[in-house]
Amino acid sequence: MYNVMSPKAEEFISDEEIKECLQYAENNKNNRQVIDEILNKAREMKGLSHKEAIVLLDCELEDKNQEIFKLAEDIKKEFYGNRIVMFAPLYLSNYCVNGCEYCPYHAKNKHIARKKLTQEEIVKEVTALQDMGHKRLALEAGEDPVNNPIEYILECIKTIYGIKHKNGAIRRVNVNIAATTVENYAKLKEAGIGTYILFQETYNKESYEKLHPTGPKHDYAYHTEAMDRAMDGGIDDVGLGVLFGLNNYRYDFTGIIMHAEHLEAYKGVGPHTISVPRVRRADDIDPDVFDNGISDDTFAKIVACIRIAVPYTGMIVSTRESQKCRERVLHLGISQISGGSRTSVGGYAEEEPEEENSAQFDVSDTRTLDEVVHWLMDLGYVPSFCTACYRAGRTGDRFMELLKSRQIVNCCHPNALMTLKEYLEDYASPDTKAIGEKLIEEELKTIPNEKVREKAAEYINNIHDGQRDFRF
């Protein structure tokens, strides 16, 4: 039984504790004995404390850094194999009452085109996404109680789940909206959402309040405690994230590991996903204004150290990052990526005129979904459109139990291959289909359970014959 009375934000994200950890890491970043002890613990693949994880992030010993990257790769393979889950964001509305200084949706921006999708427009957007081959969406909307009330979000979810186009259907809707009440989280749960996602932006309270000078998001505690309320409202899977570049990366790295520890201790299960976005250029936003930007090398090490610290948690990198950067971090811990993304409101159904730009940020990886799928397979990964665990009730602690026991491979790998086969049959270009067919044939052989392997092969043949939505 877990304590439902969680501590307050400034207790589980203690500024004093973080600063002490940062100093400890600074003092031990070249201490071989301490680093070896941490690495030996990490090799058990049961995770690390925030204090241990920041020491690895700060480590300056080249041979030990190579061990860190190798261990991250081993952990990624152990728990997530070579599967990469695909998704796309869907922006519903960019109306927002907040004053966030890093986001072009801030209320003072009077020249960005403000848009809100009607239900008819959502049908067009989702149909376009289904025609690409997407099965999993992440809904995005600004915080505006008048234009984007919870009733609007719920209506959008109902519309999306109801759209059936050719062989297409959205099977999992994740939601990234502002912190809200337990009552509203319960409504989202009832509507059938997958993961509730909310980025902290920064865990440094002083920086947070400066970056959010006006609007409801200014309340650090209400925002930081949102995941507790979401879980109290019945949502099993929650997704954390910080926006690297806003604040000192060492501070926010430590903070997000502490947040994961808190959820594990008080809610019985840690975050389903952790996202690692970096500040990007957007309408009236210049990333160079923020003086905490991080290099690609530091970014890669952050990914590796998060993977080591929280081995069971999915990790997401979006099209904010370039193809080159995404390729570098895939094997270090990333398990989900977006593809063919648009960050504007109504950007999928038709091209947006330049004067009506409503994008939240500039996309760095502008390839189509088919190009991304082909690229992943060229690299030896299995692009997965699977949503089976969510629809079979394997969420929250039930999903984590399967993952920690290493049994998830008997679900995830065959499901990944079957959904890839669906994609190849319904949406892929001839070249993508050719490489995919060969990949599936080879990957079927790697399924350890003979009965599962035979059944998966049978299902895949039936997909070729026109049937869809098989799952383990």
Short mmCIF file of N, CA, C and O in Angstrom, two decimals, residues 235-319:
data_model
loop_
_atom_site.label_atom_id
_atom_site.label_comp_id
_atom_site.label_asym_id
_atom_site.label_seq_id
_atom_site.Cartn_x
_atom_site.Cartn_y
_atom_site.Cartn_z
N ILE A 235 -5.44 8.00 -13.72
CA ILE A 235 -4.58 7.84 -14.89
C ILE A 235 -3.37 7.01 -14.50
O ILE A 235 -2.63 7.36 -13.58
N ASP A 236 -3.16 5.90 -15.20
CA ASP A 236 -2.08 4.96 -14.85
C ASP A 236 -0.72 5.42 -15.36
O ASP A 236 0.30 5.21 -14.71
N ASP A 237 -0.71 5.98 -16.57
CA ASP A 237 0.56 6.30 -17.23
C ASP A 237 0.74 7.81 -17.34
O ASP A 237 -0.12 8.51 -17.92
N VAL A 238 1.85 8.31 -16.81
CA VAL A 238 2.15 9.73 -16.92
C VAL A 238 3.53 9.91 -17.53
O VAL A 238 4.41 9.06 -17.40
N GLY A 239 3.71 11.03 -18.23
CA GLY A 239 4.97 11.30 -18.91
C GLY A 239 5.60 12.60 -18.45
O GLY A 239 4.97 13.66 -18.51
N LEU A 240 6.84 12.52 -17.96
CA LEU A 240 7.58 13.69 -17.50
C LEU A 240 8.44 14.26 -18.61
O LEU A 240 8.70 13.61 -19.62
N GLY A 241 8.94 15.48 -18.40
CA GLY A 241 9.89 16.08 -19.34
C GLY A 241 10.36 17.42 -18.83
O GLY A 241 9.65 18.09 -18.06
N VAL A 242 11.57 17.80 -19.21
CA VAL A 242 12.04 19.16 -18.99
C VAL A 242 12.47 19.72 -20.34
O VAL A 242 12.74 18.98 -21.28
N LEU A 243 12.50 21.05 -20.43
CA LEU A 243 12.91 21.70 -21.67
C LEU A 243 14.36 22.16 -21.48
O LEU A 243 14.63 23.21 -20.91
N PHE A 244 15.28 21.33 -21.94
CA PHE A 244 16.69 21.61 -21.74
C PHE A 244 17.10 22.86 -22.51
O PHE A 244 16.74 23.02 -23.68
N GLY A 245 17.83 23.72 -21.84
CA GLY A 245 18.23 25.01 -22.40
C GLY A 245 17.67 26.18 -21.64
O GLY A 245 18.18 27.30 -21.74
N LEU A 246 16.62 25.94 -20.86
CA LEU A 246 16.03 27.02 -20.06
C LEU A 246 16.83 27.28 -18.79
O LEU A 246 16.96 28.42 -18.35
N ASN A 247 17.32 26.23 -18.19
CA ASN A 247 17.98 26.33 -16.89
C ASN A 247 19.23 25.45 -16.93
O ASN A 247 19.45 24.71 -17.89
N ASN A 248 20.02 25.48 -15.89
CA ASN A 248 21.20 24.63 -15.80
C ASN A 248 20.80 23.16 -15.97
O ASN A 248 19.96 22.65 -15.24
N TYR A 249 21.40 22.49 -16.94
CA TYR A 249 20.97 21.13 -17.27
C TYR A 249 21.24 20.14 -16.14
O TYR A 249 20.49 19.18 -15.96
N ARG A 250 22.29 20.36 -15.37
CA ARG A 250 22.62 19.45 -14.26
C ARG A 250 21.51 19.51 -13.20
O ARG A 250 21.13 18.48 -12.62
N TYR A 251 21.01 20.71 -12.94
CA TYR A 251 19.93 20.89 -11.97
C TYR A 251 18.67 20.15 -12.43
O TYR A 251 18.05 19.40 -11.67
N ASP A 252 18.30 20.38 -13.70
CA ASP A 252 17.05 19.78 -14.19
C ASP A 252 17.16 18.27 -14.38
O ASP A 252 16.18 17.55 -14.20
N PHE A 253 18.34 17.79 -14.74
CA PHE A 253 18.56 16.34 -14.81
C PHE A 253 18.32 15.72 -13.43
O PHE A 253 17.60 14.71 -13.30
N THR A 254 18.88 16.31 -12.40
CA THR A 254 18.70 15.79 -11.04
C THR A 254 17.23 15.87 -10.64
O THR A 254 16.67 14.94 -10.05
N GLY A 255 16.58 16.99 -10.98
CA GLY A 255 15.18 17.17 -10.62
C GLY A 255 14.26 16.14 -11.24
O GLY A 255 13.35 15.62 -10.58
N ILE A 256 14.48 15.80 -12.50
CA ILE A 256 13.57 14.85 -13.16
C ILE A 256 13.75 13.44 -12.61
O ILE A 256 12.78 12.67 -12.50
N ILE A 257 14.98 13.08 -12.22
CA ILE A 257 15.19 11.78 -11.58
C ILE A 257 14.51 11.76 -10.21
O ILE A 257 13.89 10.75 -9.82
N MET A 258 14.59 12.87 -9.47
CA MET A 258 13.90 12.97 -8.18
C MET A 258 12.38 12.84 -8.35
O MET A 258 11.71 12.21 -7.53
N HIS A 259 11.86 13.44 -9.40
CA HIS A 259 10.42 13.35 -9.65
C HIS A 259 10.00 11.91 -9.93
O HIS A 259 8.98 11.42 -9.44
N ALA A 260 10.83 11.21 -10.72
CA ALA A 260 10.56 9.80 -11.00
C ALA A 260 10.59 8.98 -9.72
O ALA A 260 9.73 8.11 -9.49
N GLU A 261 11.56 9.24 -8.86
CA GLU A 261 11.66 8.55 -7.57
C GLU A 261 10.43 8.80 -6.72
O GLU A 261 9.90 7.89 -6.06
N HIS A 262 9.97 10.04 -6.73
CA HIS A 262 8.79 10.41 -5.94
C HIS A 262 7.55 9.63 -6.38
O HIS A 262 6.81 9.09 -5.55
N LEU A 263 7.33 9.55 -7.70
CA LEU A 263 6.16 8.82 -8.19
C LEU A 263 6.24 7.34 -7.84
O LEU A 263 5.24 6.72 -7.47
N GLU A 264 7.42 6.77 -7.96
CA GLU A 264 7.61 5.37 -7.60
C GLU A 264 7.31 5.15 -6.12
O GLU A 264 6.64 4.17 -5.74
N ALA A 265 7.76 6.06 -5.27
CA ALA A 265 7.60 5.90 -3.82
C ALA A 265 6.17 6.14 -3.35
O ALA A 265 5.68 5.43 -2.46
N TYR A 266 5.50 7.12 -3.93
CA TYR A 266 4.19 7.52 -3.41
C TYR A 266 3.01 7.06 -4.24
O TYR A 266 1.88 7.05 -3.76
N LYS A 267 3.25 6.68 -5.49
CA LYS A 267 2.15 6.23 -6.34
C LYS A 267 2.33 4.79 -6.80
O LYS A 267 1.46 4.24 -7.48
N GLY A 268 3.46 4.18 -6.45
CA GLY A 268 3.65 2.77 -6.75
C GLY A 268 4.20 2.47 -8.12
O GLY A 268 4.50 1.33 -8.44
N VAL A 269 4.34 3.50 -8.95
CA VAL A 269 4.88 3.29 -10.30
C VAL A 269 5.49 4.60 -10.78
O VAL A 269 4.93 5.68 -10.57
N GLY A 270 6.64 4.50 -11.41
CA GLY A 270 7.31 5.68 -11.92
C GLY A 270 6.70 6.15 -13.23
O GLY A 270 5.68 5.63 -13.68
N PRO A 271 7.31 7.14 -13.86
CA PRO A 271 6.77 7.68 -15.12
C PRO A 271 6.79 6.65 -16.24
O PRO A 271 7.73 5.86 -16.35
N HIS A 272 5.77 6.66 -17.06
CA HIS A 272 5.71 5.78 -18.23
C HIS A 272 6.72 6.24 -19.28
O HIS A 272 7.33 5.41 -19.97
N THR A 273 6.89 7.56 -19.39
CA THR A 273 7.85 8.10 -20.34
C THR A 273 8.56 9.32 -19.74
O THR A 273 8.04 9.98 -18.85
N ILE A 274 9.75 9.59 -20.26
CA ILE A 274 10.47 10.83 -20.00
C ILE A 274 10.87 11.41 -21.34
O ILE A 274 11.45 10.71 -22.18
N SER A 275 10.53 12.68 -21.56
CA SER A 275 10.89 13.37 -22.80
C SER A 275 12.06 14.31 -22.55
O SER A 275 12.22 14.84 -21.45
N VAL A 276 12.87 14.52 -23.59
CA VAL A 276 14.08 15.33 -23.44
C VAL A 276 14.15 16.40 -24.53
O VAL A 276 15.13 16.48 -25.28
N PRO A 277 13.15 17.28 -24.63
CA PRO A 277 13.20 18.33 -25.65
C PRO A 277 14.24 19.40 -25.32
O PRO A 277 14.60 19.60 -24.16
N ARG A 278 14.72 20.08 -26.37
CA ARG A 278 15.58 21.24 -26.20
C ARG A 278 14.89 22.47 -26.80
O ARG A 278 14.06 22.35 -27.71
N VAL A 279 15.22 23.65 -26.28
CA VAL A 279 14.63 24.89 -26.79
C VAL A 279 14.93 25.03 -28.27
O VAL A 279 16.06 24.83 -28.72
N ARG A 280 13.90 25.38 -29.05
CA ARG A 280 14.05 25.55 -30.49
C ARG A 280 13.49 26.91 -30.92
O ARG A 280 12.66 27.50 -30.25
N ARG A 281 13.97 27.36 -32.08
CA ARG A 281 13.49 28.63 -32.64
C ARG A 281 12.00 28.51 -33.00
O ARG A 281 11.53 27.48 -33.44
N ALA A 282 11.28 29.62 -32.79
CA ALA A 282 9.86 29.67 -33.12
C ALA A 282 9.48 31.13 -33.33
O ALA A 282 10.31 32.04 -33.16
N ASP A 283 8.24 31.38 -33.72
CA ASP A 283 7.76 32.73 -33.92
C ASP A 283 8.05 33.57 -32.66
O ASP A 283 7.59 33.24 -31.58
N ASP A 284 8.81 34.62 -32.80
CA ASP A 284 9.22 35.59 -31.77
C ASP A 284 10.04 34.98 -30.63
O ASP A 284 10.26 35.60 -29.60
N ILE A 285 10.53 33.74 -30.82
CA ILE A 285 11.38 33.07 -29.82
C ILE A 285 12.75 32.78 -30.43
O ILE A 285 12.86 32.08 -31.44
N ASP A 286 13.79 33.34 -29.82
CA ASP A 286 15.16 33.09 -30.25
C ASP A 286 15.85 32.25 -29.18
O ASP A 286 16.05 32.72 -28.06
N PRO A 287 16.21 31.00 -29.49
CA PRO A 287 16.81 30.14 -28.47
C PRO A 287 18.14 30.68 -27.94
O PRO A 287 18.55 30.34 -26.83
N ASP A 288 18.80 31.56 -28.71
CA ASP A 288 20.07 32.11 -28.25
C ASP A 288 19.90 33.07 -27.08
O ASP A 288 20.88 33.42 -26.41
N VAL A 289 18.67 33.52 -26.85
CA VAL A 289 18.40 34.39 -25.70
C VAL A 289 18.64 33.64 -24.39
O VAL A 289 19.04 34.23 -23.39
N PHE A 290 18.40 32.34 -24.42
CA PHE A 290 18.59 31.53 -23.22
C PHE A 290 20.05 31.05 -23.19
O PHE A 290 20.55 30.51 -24.17
N ASP A 291 20.72 31.27 -22.08
CA ASP A 291 22.16 31.02 -22.00
C ASP A 291 22.49 29.67 -21.38
O ASP A 291 23.59 29.46 -20.89
N ASN A 292 21.55 28.73 -21.39
CA ASN A 292 21.78 27.40 -20.83
C ASN A 292 21.73 26.30 -21.88
O ASN A 292 21.46 25.14 -21.56
N GLY A 293 21.95 26.67 -23.14
CA GLY A 293 21.91 25.68 -24.21
C GLY A 293 22.96 24.60 -24.01
O GLY A 293 24.01 24.83 -23.41
N ILE A 294 22.66 23.40 -24.50
CA ILE A 294 23.58 22.27 -24.33
C ILE A 294 24.00 21.73 -25.69
O ILE A 294 23.23 21.76 -26.65
N SER A 295 25.21 21.22 -25.75
CA SER A 295 25.75 20.65 -26.99
C SER A 295 25.13 19.28 -27.27
O SER A 295 24.51 18.66 -26.38
N ASP A 296 25.33 18.79 -28.47
CA ASP A 296 24.86 17.45 -28.83
C ASP A 296 25.55 16.39 -27.97
O ASP A 296 24.94 15.36 -27.63
N ASP A 297 26.83 16.62 -27.63
CA ASP A 297 27.54 15.66 -26.79
C ASP A 297 26.91 15.57 -25.40
O ASP A 297 26.70 14.46 -24.87
N THR A 298 26.60 16.72 -24.82
CA THR A 298 25.95 16.73 -23.50
C THR A 298 24.56 16.12 -23.58
O THR A 298 24.14 15.37 -22.69
N PHE A 299 23.85 16.44 -24.66
CA PHE A 299 22.51 15.89 -24.84
C PHE A 299 22.55 14.36 -24.88
O PHE A 299 21.75 13.68 -24.24
N ALA A 300 23.51 13.80 -25.61
CA ALA A 300 23.64 12.35 -25.72
C ALA A 300 23.94 11.74 -24.34
O ALA A 300 23.39 10.69 -23.99
N LYS A 301 24.76 12.41 -23.56
CA LYS A 301 25.09 11.86 -22.25
C LYS A 301 23.90 11.94 -21.30
O LYS A 301 23.68 11.05 -20.47
N ILE A 302 23.10 13.00 -21.42
CA ILE A 302 21.88 13.10 -20.61
C ILE A 302 20.96 11.92 -20.91
O ILE A 302 20.43 11.27 -20.00
N VAL A 303 20.77 11.61 -22.20
CA VAL A 303 19.93 10.47 -22.59
C VAL A 303 20.47 9.18 -21.98
O VAL A 303 19.72 8.38 -21.40
N ALA A 304 21.77 8.97 -22.10
CA ALA A 304 22.38 7.74 -21.58
C ALA A 304 22.20 7.62 -20.07
O ALA A 304 21.87 6.55 -19.55
N CYS A 305 22.39 8.71 -19.36
CA CYS A 305 22.32 8.65 -17.89
C CYS A 305 20.89 8.54 -17.38
O CYS A 305 20.65 7.90 -16.35
N ILE A 306 19.94 9.12 -18.10
CA ILE A 306 18.53 8.90 -17.73
C ILE A 306 18.18 7.42 -17.93
O ILE A 306 17.53 6.80 -17.09
N ARG A 307 18.64 6.85 -19.05
CA ARG A 307 18.34 5.43 -19.31
C ARG A 307 18.91 4.54 -18.21
O ARG A 307 18.26 3.60 -17.77
N ILE A 308 20.11 4.85 -17.73
CA ILE A 308 20.71 4.06 -16.66
C ILE A 308 19.98 4.25 -15.34
O ILE A 308 19.74 3.29 -14.60
N ALA A 309 19.57 5.49 -15.06
CA ALA A 309 18.93 5.79 -13.77
C ALA A 309 17.53 5.23 -13.68
O ALA A 309 17.10 4.78 -12.60
N VAL A 310 16.77 5.27 -14.78
CA VAL A 310 15.38 4.76 -14.78
C VAL A 310 15.24 3.77 -15.95
O VAL A 310 14.65 4.11 -16.99
N PRO A 311 15.77 2.57 -15.80
CA PRO A 311 15.85 1.63 -16.93
C PRO A 311 14.50 1.20 -17.49
O PRO A 311 14.42 0.79 -18.65
N TYR A 312 13.43 1.30 -16.70
CA TYR A 312 12.13 0.78 -17.14
C TYR A 312 11.29 1.82 -17.89
O TYR A 312 10.28 1.47 -18.49
N THR A 313 11.70 3.06 -17.84
CA THR A 313 10.87 4.14 -18.37
C THR A 313 11.13 4.37 -19.86
O THR A 313 12.29 4.42 -20.29
N GLY A 314 10.07 4.52 -20.64
CA GLY A 314 10.23 4.86 -22.04
C GLY A 314 10.82 6.25 -22.18
O GLY A 314 10.62 7.11 -21.33
N MET A 315 11.57 6.47 -23.25
CA MET A 315 12.18 7.78 -23.49
C MET A 315 11.82 8.27 -24.88
O MET A 315 11.83 7.50 -25.85
N ILE A 316 11.51 9.56 -24.96
CA ILE A 316 10.99 10.15 -26.19
C ILE A 316 11.90 11.27 -26.69
O ILE A 316 12.32 12.14 -25.93
N VAL A 317 12.18 11.24 -28.00
CA VAL A 317 12.83 12.38 -28.65
C VAL A 317 12.00 12.73 -29.88
O VAL A 317 11.59 11.85 -30.64
N SER A 318 11.71 14.00 -30.04
CA SER A 318 10.78 14.44 -31.09
C SER A 318 11.53 15.00 -32.29
O SER A 318 12.76 14.97 -32.37
N THR A 319 10.76 15.55 -33.23
CA THR A 319 11.36 16.15 -34.42
C THR A 319 11.95 17.53 -34.13
O THR A 319 12.38 18.22 -35.06
#
